Amino acid sequence: MRPCMRLGHGTQCVLLTRCSLSPISIVPNFAALSCYQIPRNSNWLRSASSTSRTVSDLEKRIQSIPLERFRNFCIVAHVDHGKSTLSDRLLELTGTIEPGGKKQVLDKLDVERERGITVKAQTCSMVYKYKGEDYLLHLVDTPGHVDFRAEVSRSYASASGALLLVDASQGVQAQTVANFYLAFSLGLELIPIINKVDLPSADAPRALEQIKSSFELDIEKAVLVSAKTGLNVQAILPSIIENIPAPVGDHTKPLRLLLVDSWYSHFKGVILLVRLFDGRVRAGDQIASFATGQKYFVGEVGIMYPDQTPQTVLRAGQLGYIYFNPAMKRSQEAKVGDTYTTVGSEKLVQPLPGFEEPKSMVFVAAYPVDQSDYGHLEDSIEQIVLNDRSVTIAKEYSEALGAGWRLGFLGTLHCSVFEDRLRQEHGASIIITPPTVPFKVVWANGKEEVIRNPNDFPDKCTANVAELQEPFVMVTIILPEEYLGKVIELCEGNRGDQKELQFFTATQVILKYELPLAQLVDDLFGKLKGITKGYATLDYEEADWRTSNITKLQLLVNKEPVDAVARVVHASQAERLGRQWVAKFKEHVDRQMFEVVIQATANGRVVARETIKPFRKDVLAKLHASDVSRRRKLLEKQKEGRKKLRAVGNITIEHKAFQSFLAK
């Protein structure tokens, strides 16, 4: 008997027999299809996937909605103004989720729920009946913190309009201003939404006046709501339909879709979040990437409702997800901002303008507390990075802490969230060094080099260094007038250069400073919140590189450098920080049988020193009425022994000492 046979379409079939007397049954082996060549000019794969499930009532409703009744919009606001809560109310109104269920449905990460912030933009499709007709609404909930502004810019590219959310009790804040100007530059339609009007401290007229004077938006379109209680939220959806235009597209043209975001699934590989501008896509289609040239067969298409809901087809104007079969294994292949089209249509389609890849602004070194956990920690970091490609990784080795990594992040909050995810989701025990920023070295031969590791930073006294530069940022601070003096003092103390001071209401001030990025990541935001009792808000954007008098501050223990504790600082701060370092490190180093000298050096010069006295045996204890020369002889002998012990003795600094020293 032959073990297998071929069907007309090239599928493999397996002959199964229960015993020699039972009849033979022929069963298609779909799991083995990827091992055999399927005729790609046939629609076999497409028909197999589409007939494997019945078309749901939801899909029938969506298929009957024309492009003119699509609305793509996002919610943008400053952090903690209520975006995720408003998203929940909109999903409940459209019947996408049950009322009174889980809060912050679109916040998928534990750290998002714990901190009450959105870290990653999330999308959801909704069907809403308005004046007897169904409308397909695509909502994108965006992060509010400045570290994740790249998520906001990607959300704008997939939307035709935005809800500009403002807290009635706090008014317009720094990220509100940044979001407005980004949306305005892209020509998006903006609808002002005043949230939290139910609070006793709410001042909706003041918030409306700020919107009118700062942005020149029509406040007649503004909707006053309370997302928490649901007050007047039902007025938002009709406003979206009437004011935000339908997306532009043509489903009869060749496929043209934009890759907006991606994430990794251990079962499906890389899943793409896409926005279709032209054409349509369904399971079985072969599509190609403009950026990489790679070709893929579509395994499934669908929408987020709010979880992944498969569909037969995605049309122009829709936001949805796609994954491939065979799967896309490497998340690096999914380049955000890439354009895809069907194979054979590459010359007919003009690629869409992509996105600028976000650059790492803050760098830290990470080491396992126990080196035996290195493999587990490496796997944990790689799993998180699969869904967060903005993190950069380079392996690193420290004499004091062993093998580790140098990680790059978009900002200090991004770094903190990454650390929390490592500890919570993977149970990692990790030592994180204080954040540093990149610096630029201009060599005497004219070559420029960006240094990301402080240990690689050269001394300024080196002959072949022509110039040292550090990155500056333009910081925008919005604050109440009564704290203006303290904030100016803080900025000036952090080497800031004032560029603008403007009163945009009688009590609110916009302050713009150019600051070194190194000062910004040194908890400037925390200090700002402290002196203004939490009322000030901060936003920043890259400025340029500036020549600066910077130097490497290094810690030495018995004249041996401790590479885990090195930092590039301004020369004016070296002595103050050096004294703080040696005093703090002295507290965490154990006393030895010999003298331990802790020094801080900058630019080849010792700027601070502390000494840990050795344990000392009382060699005079057995002497009572002896001669003074006898006493002196014993003391000199002990002194000589100390010198020999210090010459050959090595000090071992425990990991606990580094953890305590590096902790804030």
XYZ file of C-alpha atoms in Angstrom:
664
model
C 0.000 0.000 0.000
C 1.284 3.474 -0.868
C 1.640 5.701 2.259
C 0.228 8.831 0.675
C -1.415 10.205 -2.451
C -1.703 13.577 -4.146
C -4.968 15.418 -4.644
C -5.538 17.703 -7.571
C -4.589 20.886 -5.723
C -1.290 19.581 -4.407
C -2.390 18.890 -0.822
C -0.820 16.087 1.131
C -3.158 13.431 2.435
C -2.391 10.802 5.056
C -3.870 7.298 5.069
C -5.025 6.299 8.531
C -5.796 2.680 9.473
C -6.987 1.534 12.881
C -6.331 -2.131 12.127
C -5.699 -4.241 9.098
C -9.403 -5.109 8.711
C -10.843 -1.582 9.000
C -11.512 0.539 5.925
C -8.994 3.225 4.965
C -9.978 6.892 5.439
C -8.327 9.770 3.623
C -7.810 12.873 5.789
C -6.100 16.081 4.546
C -3.102 16.957 6.715
C -3.448 20.751 6.901
C -0.675 21.049 9.513
C 1.871 19.749 7.022
C 0.866 22.115 4.208
C 3.813 24.471 4.797
C 6.227 21.632 3.963
C 4.833 21.204 0.435
C 4.473 23.543 -2.499
C 0.922 24.810 -2.920
C -0.014 26.202 -6.354
C -0.081 29.936 -5.549
C -2.168 30.820 -8.594
C -5.127 28.990 -7.081
C -7.515 30.291 -4.449
C -7.372 27.074 -2.439
C -5.855 28.609 0.730
C -8.257 31.537 0.609
C -11.343 29.359 0.197
C -10.197 26.960 2.930
C -9.855 29.750 5.465
C -13.008 31.626 4.506
C -15.269 28.562 4.539
C -13.871 27.273 7.836
C -16.131 29.644 9.765
C -19.501 31.243 9.243
C -19.783 34.978 8.709
C -20.907 36.567 11.985
C -23.670 39.164 12.363
C -21.004 41.740 13.284
C -19.109 41.094 10.069
C -22.292 41.375 8.001
C -22.991 44.778 9.594
C -19.432 45.972 8.886
C -19.508 44.746 5.273
C -22.713 46.708 4.647
C -21.154 50.016 5.833
C -19.703 52.133 2.978
C -16.435 54.093 3.290
C -18.371 57.353 3.684
C -19.607 56.122 7.081
C -16.143 55.252 8.459
C -14.626 57.496 11.149
C -11.026 57.066 12.349
C -10.090 59.097 15.424
C -7.744 59.051 18.414
C -7.917 60.450 21.938
C -4.951 62.621 22.947
C -4.303 64.471 26.183
C -1.793 65.156 28.899
C -1.052 62.248 31.216
C -3.832 61.403 33.727
C -6.562 63.483 32.054
C -8.868 60.451 31.653
C -8.264 59.045 28.150
C -8.593 55.351 29.062
C -11.704 55.977 31.195
C -13.342 57.871 28.322
C -12.449 54.993 25.970
C -14.282 52.592 28.314
C -17.420 54.755 28.235
C -17.376 54.944 24.403
C -16.967 51.157 24.134
C -19.920 50.683 26.502
C -22.129 53.128 24.561
C -21.512 51.279 21.292
C -22.097 47.856 22.863
C -18.527 46.722 22.259
C -18.116 45.799 25.943
C -20.599 45.184 28.748
C -21.251 48.155 31.087
C -19.734 47.892 34.550
C -17.070 45.386 33.531
C -13.285 45.592 33.775
C -11.883 49.116 33.943
C -9.323 50.419 31.429
C -10.094 47.669 28.922
C -7.551 48.937 26.388
C -4.675 49.012 28.907
C -3.285 45.505 28.468
C -0.115 45.639 30.633
C -0.088 45.118 34.418
C 2.191 48.131 34.843
C -0.359 50.303 32.975
C -3.128 49.315 35.372
C -0.918 49.645 38.433
C 0.365 53.123 37.563
C -2.841 54.323 35.900
C -1.004 55.366 32.732
C -1.087 54.261 29.106
C 2.272 53.066 27.779
C 1.309 51.656 24.373
C -1.324 52.991 21.968
C -4.280 50.596 21.587
C -6.983 50.493 18.941
C -10.558 49.247 18.898
C -13.333 49.182 16.286
C -16.921 50.081 17.186
C -20.223 49.965 15.300
C -22.627 52.793 16.195
C -26.130 53.471 14.850
C -26.766 57.182 14.212
C -29.955 58.492 12.607
C -30.897 54.980 11.509
C -27.565 54.193 9.799
C -24.587 52.162 11.010
C -21.186 53.864 11.313
C -17.840 52.090 11.739
C -15.685 53.962 14.262
C -12.005 53.194 14.815
C -10.727 54.485 18.168
C -7.038 54.779 19.117
C -6.212 55.380 22.799
C -2.774 57.029 23.036
C -0.216 57.488 25.854
C -0.071 60.899 27.522
C 3.537 60.992 28.714
C 6.176 62.770 26.648
C 8.405 59.655 26.577
C 5.860 57.928 24.330
C 5.212 60.741 21.861
C 6.196 58.388 18.983
C 3.052 56.342 19.749
C 0.950 59.516 19.404
C 2.493 60.478 16.050
C 1.796 56.974 14.674
C -1.808 57.194 15.895
C -2.262 60.512 14.068
C -1.132 58.897 10.794
C -3.961 56.363 11.015
C -6.686 58.880 11.969
C -8.661 61.679 10.325
C -9.337 63.544 13.550
C -8.717 63.585 17.276
C -10.476 64.268 20.555
C -8.336 66.813 22.422
C -9.088 65.932 26.033
C -8.543 68.556 28.757
C -9.007 68.084 32.511
C -11.467 70.741 33.744
C -9.649 71.070 37.064
C -6.116 71.364 35.610
C -6.701 73.043 32.262
C -4.319 73.067 29.306
C -0.970 71.456 30.168
C 2.371 70.866 28.496
C 1.550 67.675 26.591
C -1.809 69.150 25.523
C 0.104 71.921 23.750
C 2.540 69.458 22.130
C -0.300 67.195 20.924
C -2.212 70.127 19.466
C 0.685 71.416 17.377
C 1.494 67.924 16.084
C -2.143 67.365 15.053
C -2.400 70.864 13.563
C 0.693 70.261 11.399
C -0.930 67.084 10.013
C -4.218 68.858 9.261
C -6.373 66.753 11.596
C -9.830 67.852 12.714
C -9.808 68.447 16.483
C -12.808 68.270 18.832
C -12.216 69.762 22.320
C -13.494 67.559 25.154
C -13.567 68.973 28.702
C -13.407 66.040 31.138
C -13.924 65.682 34.920
C -16.570 68.425 35.074
C -18.091 66.647 38.093
C -15.115 67.458 40.355
C -15.594 70.188 42.991
C -12.420 71.891 41.716
C -13.536 71.796 38.053
C -13.415 75.104 36.186
C -14.791 74.363 32.721
C -15.090 78.037 31.590
C -11.384 78.577 32.341
C -10.430 75.434 30.372
C -12.565 76.570 27.407
C -10.994 80.021 27.489
C -7.501 78.472 27.491
C -8.400 76.318 24.478
C -9.777 79.322 22.626
C -6.860 81.661 23.381
C -4.062 79.086 22.990
C -5.292 77.038 20.027
C -7.983 79.213 18.420
C -10.341 76.237 18.303
C -14.097 76.667 18.019
C -15.327 76.112 21.571
C -18.896 75.830 20.262
C -17.927 72.271 19.245
C -16.562 71.471 22.707
C -18.287 68.723 24.697
C -18.309 68.879 28.525
C -18.307 65.394 30.048
C -17.417 63.283 33.053
C -15.932 60.027 31.800
C -16.012 58.522 35.297
C -19.754 59.005 35.867
C -20.736 58.885 32.172
C -22.220 62.407 32.286
C -22.941 63.689 28.722
C -20.556 61.131 27.143
C -23.333 60.168 24.698
C -22.919 63.588 23.013
C -19.356 62.747 21.885
C -20.199 60.094 19.274
C -22.616 62.294 17.237
C -19.993 65.070 17.378
C -17.382 62.677 15.969
C -19.664 61.639 13.105
C -20.603 65.230 12.211
C -17.181 66.893 12.563
C -14.513 64.309 11.686
C -14.327 63.537 7.953
C -14.455 60.026 6.543
C -11.101 58.516 5.544
C -10.014 58.840 1.931
C -9.509 55.606 -0.006
C -10.670 53.393 -2.878
C -11.166 49.661 -2.373
C -11.048 49.058 -6.158
C -7.428 50.237 -6.456
C -4.383 47.994 -5.801
C -3.733 47.301 -2.127
C -1.825 49.990 -0.218
C -1.598 49.612 3.563
C 0.490 51.297 6.231
C 2.104 49.375 9.097
C 1.160 51.378 12.199
C 2.354 49.060 14.966
C 3.247 45.429 15.674
C 3.527 43.015 18.563
C 4.746 39.463 19.005
C 2.723 36.331 19.732
C 4.425 33.043 20.576
C 1.708 31.197 18.621
C 1.182 33.455 15.594
C 4.537 35.239 15.245
C 4.571 38.967 14.565
C 1.082 40.494 14.332
C 0.759 43.751 12.374
C -1.642 46.604 13.116
C -2.373 48.183 9.733
C -4.348 51.031 8.205
C -5.636 50.368 4.683
C -5.531 53.372 2.351
C -6.515 51.569 -0.881
C -7.643 48.119 -1.965
C -8.592 45.182 0.213
C -6.792 42.262 1.833
C -7.946 38.802 2.870
C -6.459 35.505 4.015
C -4.484 33.804 1.238
C -3.288 37.031 -0.452
C 0.456 37.358 -1.040
C 1.743 40.805 -0.069
C 5.179 42.429 -0.251
C 6.986 44.988 1.895
C 8.440 48.101 0.239
C 11.085 48.515 2.973
C 12.506 44.976 3.067
C 11.265 43.444 -0.196
C 10.087 40.363 1.730
C 6.937 38.558 0.569
C 4.383 36.944 2.863
C 1.137 34.966 2.612
C -1.660 36.412 4.757
C -2.871 33.859 7.310
C -5.657 35.887 8.945
C -7.109 39.392 8.909
C -9.375 40.944 11.508
C -10.287 43.904 13.689
C -9.733 44.693 17.378
C -13.200 44.440 18.966
C -11.670 45.000 21.541
C -9.745 41.715 21.262
C -8.671 40.136 17.991
C -11.810 39.303 15.987
C -11.206 37.544 12.607
C -12.833 38.947 9.460
C -13.105 37.688 5.898
C -11.706 40.885 4.394
C -10.324 44.316 5.379
C -11.205 47.256 3.111
C -9.774 50.690 2.390
C -10.297 53.018 5.333
C -10.239 50.284 7.987
C -7.807 49.675 10.845
C -7.155 46.049 11.600
C -4.604 43.361 12.266
C -2.838 40.887 9.976
C -0.611 37.913 10.632
C 1.090 35.658 8.142
C 1.272 31.934 7.430
C 4.098 30.917 7.503
C 4.546 33.379 10.350
C 6.863 36.397 10.426
C 9.369 35.219 13.030
C 11.496 38.329 13.611
C 9.923 41.549 14.869
C 12.767 43.479 13.162
C 11.160 42.626 9.793
C 8.072 44.646 10.763
C 9.341 48.183 10.212
C 6.785 50.640 11.557
C 5.797 53.092 8.796
C 6.378 50.526 6.041
C 3.996 50.199 3.075
C 2.696 46.820 1.875
C 0.937 45.905 -1.383
C -0.059 42.754 -3.220
C 2.703 40.975 -5.127
C 2.687 42.211 -8.723
C 1.368 45.691 -7.851
C 4.649 47.151 -6.594
C 5.082 49.412 -9.636
C 1.476 50.610 -9.491
C 1.566 51.770 -5.877
C 3.354 54.793 -4.415
C 4.729 54.012 -0.951
C 3.325 56.084 1.914
C 5.567 58.439 3.912
C 6.813 56.507 6.929
C 7.678 57.505 10.467
C 10.916 58.681 11.947
C 12.271 55.957 14.220
C 12.389 57.204 17.835
C 15.947 57.579 19.151
C 17.110 56.382 22.532
C 17.678 59.374 24.816
C 18.567 57.666 28.103
C 20.979 54.775 28.703
C 21.419 52.510 31.738
C 23.512 49.450 32.487
C 21.655 46.383 33.780
C 23.221 43.421 35.600
C 21.718 40.341 37.280
C 22.078 40.311 41.067
C 23.267 36.708 40.767
C 25.318 35.863 37.660
C 23.726 32.400 37.573
C 20.476 34.176 36.573
C 22.104 35.714 33.469
C 20.390 33.333 31.013
C 16.934 33.836 32.550
C 17.344 37.617 32.578
C 18.531 37.627 28.958
C 15.421 35.673 27.885
C 13.196 38.057 29.872
C 14.722 41.159 28.247
C 14.397 39.646 24.762
C 10.710 38.801 25.342
C 9.867 42.363 26.389
C 11.885 43.858 23.520
C 9.858 41.766 21.040
C 6.945 44.115 21.782
C 8.999 47.279 22.370
C 11.483 47.829 19.564
C 12.375 51.325 20.793
C 14.647 49.697 23.416
C 18.247 49.290 22.220
C 20.453 46.523 23.651
C 24.218 45.990 23.702
C 26.073 43.441 25.819
C 28.477 44.790 28.416
C 30.896 43.471 31.035
C 31.844 45.016 34.379
C 34.729 43.875 36.564
C 32.600 44.587 39.619
C 29.173 43.324 38.557
C 29.954 40.782 35.822
C 28.125 40.325 32.509
C 25.224 42.625 31.724
C 23.684 44.903 29.103
C 23.626 48.561 28.142
C 19.975 49.461 27.466
C 18.720 52.567 25.651
C 15.288 54.098 26.338
C 13.157 57.010 25.121
C 13.110 58.605 28.585
C 13.252 57.980 32.306
C 9.594 56.829 32.572
C 10.161 54.406 29.685
C 13.157 53.006 31.615
C 11.149 52.748 34.843
C 8.268 50.923 33.099
C 10.717 48.477 31.486
C 12.295 47.751 34.883
C 8.865 47.207 36.486
C 7.875 44.772 33.718
C 11.078 42.780 34.238
C 10.390 42.471 37.965
C 6.612 41.853 37.786
C 6.155 39.748 34.651
C 9.403 37.761 34.802
C 10.441 37.883 38.482
C 13.864 39.249 37.578
C 16.369 40.399 40.223
C 18.341 43.170 38.559
C 20.774 45.991 39.329
C 20.147 49.159 37.278
C 22.735 51.949 37.144
C 21.614 55.623 37.156
C 20.520 56.877 33.696
C 23.100 58.508 31.440
C 22.858 60.254 28.076
C 25.058 60.028 24.964
C 27.929 62.476 24.474
C 29.856 63.440 21.349
C 33.659 63.525 21.048
C 35.265 65.522 18.224
C 38.764 64.149 17.701
C 41.721 66.202 16.540
C 41.541 64.611 13.061
C 37.961 65.914 12.637
C 36.221 62.579 13.218
C 33.107 62.618 15.422
C 32.097 59.772 17.729
C 29.038 59.380 19.964
C 29.881 57.797 23.333
C 27.031 55.992 25.119
C 29.039 54.264 27.859
C 30.700 56.557 30.447
C 33.604 54.089 30.796
C 34.547 54.786 27.152
C 34.584 58.551 27.665
C 38.109 60.025 27.164
C 39.796 62.486 29.508
C 39.758 66.038 28.206
C 43.507 66.278 28.839
C 44.044 63.645 26.136
C 45.966 65.313 23.323
C 43.874 63.991 20.442
C 40.516 65.309 21.780
C 39.557 68.576 20.073
C 36.072 69.138 21.531
C 33.472 67.546 23.817
C 29.744 68.059 23.209
C 26.532 67.139 25.039
C 22.889 67.055 23.857
C 20.480 69.880 24.767
C 16.680 69.817 24.762
C 14.031 72.534 24.534
C 11.870 72.213 27.651
C 8.346 73.685 27.846
C 6.967 74.106 31.360
C 3.395 75.209 32.106
C 2.866 76.311 35.711
C 0.813 78.586 37.979
C 2.231 82.076 38.382
C 2.958 81.760 42.136
C 5.665 79.130 41.509
C 7.448 81.032 38.727
C 10.395 82.213 40.867
C 11.146 78.740 42.239
C 10.960 77.107 38.790
C 13.293 79.702 37.239
C 15.722 79.102 40.101
C 15.546 75.339 39.482
C 16.173 75.708 35.737
C 19.043 78.160 36.212
C 20.603 75.813 38.767
C 20.506 73.045 36.160
C 22.465 75.091 33.589
C 19.331 76.217 31.758
C 19.105 79.049 29.234
C 15.753 80.874 29.260
C 14.232 81.323 25.786
C 10.639 82.433 26.401
C 8.290 83.487 29.198
C 4.646 83.988 28.307
C 1.419 84.442 30.288
C -1.298 82.644 28.351
C -3.898 83.301 31.054
C -3.938 85.626 34.043
C -2.558 82.893 36.322
C -0.861 80.373 33.984
C 2.664 80.780 32.585
C 4.458 79.056 29.686
C 8.194 78.910 30.343
C 10.694 77.671 27.739
C 14.264 76.726 28.606
C 17.123 75.056 26.792
C 18.607 72.504 29.185
C 21.282 69.804 28.959
C 19.605 66.423 28.553
C 21.842 65.068 31.335
C 20.193 67.496 33.792
C 16.716 66.544 32.584
C 17.199 62.812 33.244
C 18.645 63.551 36.705
C 15.105 63.601 38.163
C 14.402 67.191 37.079
C 10.733 66.309 36.603
C 10.498 65.002 40.188
C 12.141 68.151 41.560
C 9.768 70.301 39.469
C 6.719 68.456 40.819
C 8.051 68.890 44.359
C 8.538 72.654 44.302
C 5.208 73.302 42.506
C 3.163 70.822 44.606
C 2.418 68.832 41.452
C 0.857 71.697 39.479
C 3.631 72.174 36.873
C 3.792 70.062 33.700
C 6.756 69.502 31.432
C 7.307 68.619 27.787
C 10.561 68.527 25.846
C 11.941 68.047 22.345
C 15.456 67.589 20.996
C 17.453 70.754 20.334
C 21.077 70.166 19.253
C 24.618 69.316 20.378
C 26.522 72.008 22.293
C 30.203 72.299 23.198
C 30.478 71.827 26.948
C 33.055 71.571 29.730
C 32.247 67.979 30.680
C 34.425 65.351 32.316
C 34.242 61.739 33.512
C 33.747 61.279 37.245
C 35.276 57.963 38.337
C 35.239 56.152 41.699
C 38.451 54.423 42.835
C 38.835 51.926 45.691
C 42.494 51.519 46.717
C 43.440 53.165 43.404
C 41.473 50.599 41.387
C 38.620 52.071 39.273
C 35.106 50.767 39.921
C 33.742 50.597 36.369
C 30.109 50.130 37.436
C 30.174 53.589 39.030
C 31.206 56.081 36.350
C 29.386 59.130 35.057
C 29.981 62.059 32.719
C 29.225 65.360 34.475
C 29.833 69.064 34.013
C 33.149 70.216 35.498
C 31.328 72.592 37.889
C 29.491 69.646 39.485
C 32.422 67.213 39.744
C 33.602 68.161 43.259
C 30.125 68.266 44.806
C 29.101 64.914 43.312
C 32.503 63.409 44.113
C 32.120 64.240 47.817
C 28.601 62.757 47.826
C 29.829 59.585 46.122
C 32.739 58.797 48.441
C 30.674 59.537 51.565
C 27.818 57.290 50.390
C 30.093 54.485 49.140
C 31.987 54.454 52.447
C 28.753 53.485 54.226
C 28.402 50.313 52.155
C 31.997 48.983 52.073
C 33.016 46.564 54.844
C 35.960 47.356 57.091
C 39.098 45.340 56.300
C 42.322 44.271 58.030
C 44.059 47.013 56.059
C 43.258 50.618 55.220
C 40.738 51.185 52.395
C 40.973 54.448 50.462
C 37.928 55.591 48.448
C 38.578 58.386 45.941
C 36.611 60.272 43.295
C 38.650 61.484 40.316
C 37.758 63.857 37.502
C 40.011 64.897 34.636
C 43.005 63.126 36.179
C 42.598 64.908 39.528
C 41.348 63.562 42.888
C 38.326 65.686 43.867
C 37.217 63.812 47.014
C 38.553 61.135 49.387
C 37.367 59.017 52.308
C 39.373 56.475 54.325
C 38.080 53.376 56.093
C 40.363 52.614 59.044
C 41.539 48.983 59.415
C 40.805 46.599 62.258
C 43.699 47.038 64.729
C 45.079 44.586 67.291
C 46.284 46.132 70.536
C 49.925 44.941 70.492
C 50.673 46.862 73.692
C 48.150 44.965 75.788
C 50.734 42.528 77.217
C 53.121 45.342 78.196
C 52.725 47.027 81.562
C 55.802 48.837 82.900
C 57.969 48.358 79.823
C 60.389 50.843 78.355
C 59.108 53.315 75.744
C 61.556 51.967 73.146
C 59.968 48.520 73.497
C 56.525 49.984 72.836
C 57.778 51.919 69.820
C 59.407 48.786 68.387
C 56.133 46.791 68.547
C 54.151 49.620 66.943
C 56.692 49.986 64.107
C 56.575 46.241 63.514
C 52.764 46.364 63.274
C 52.990 49.311 60.894
C 55.325 47.395 58.549
C 52.932 44.466 58.555
C 50.055 46.770 57.566
C 52.040 48.029 54.580
C 52.681 44.492 53.349
C 49.031 43.498 53.851
C 47.777 46.573 51.957
C 50.212 45.820 49.107
C 48.939 42.265 48.581
C 45.386 42.519 49.960
C 42.410 42.691 47.577
C 39.109 44.204 48.610
C 35.962 42.412 47.492
C 32.906 44.642 47.271
C 29.646 42.763 47.701
C 26.759 43.177 45.253
C 24.654 44.469 48.138
C 27.018 47.421 48.418
C 26.422 48.327 44.758
C 22.670 47.863 45.084
C 22.564 50.166 48.105
C 24.850 52.733 46.474
C 22.962 52.802 43.157
C 19.548 52.953 44.850
C 18.032 56.424 45.078
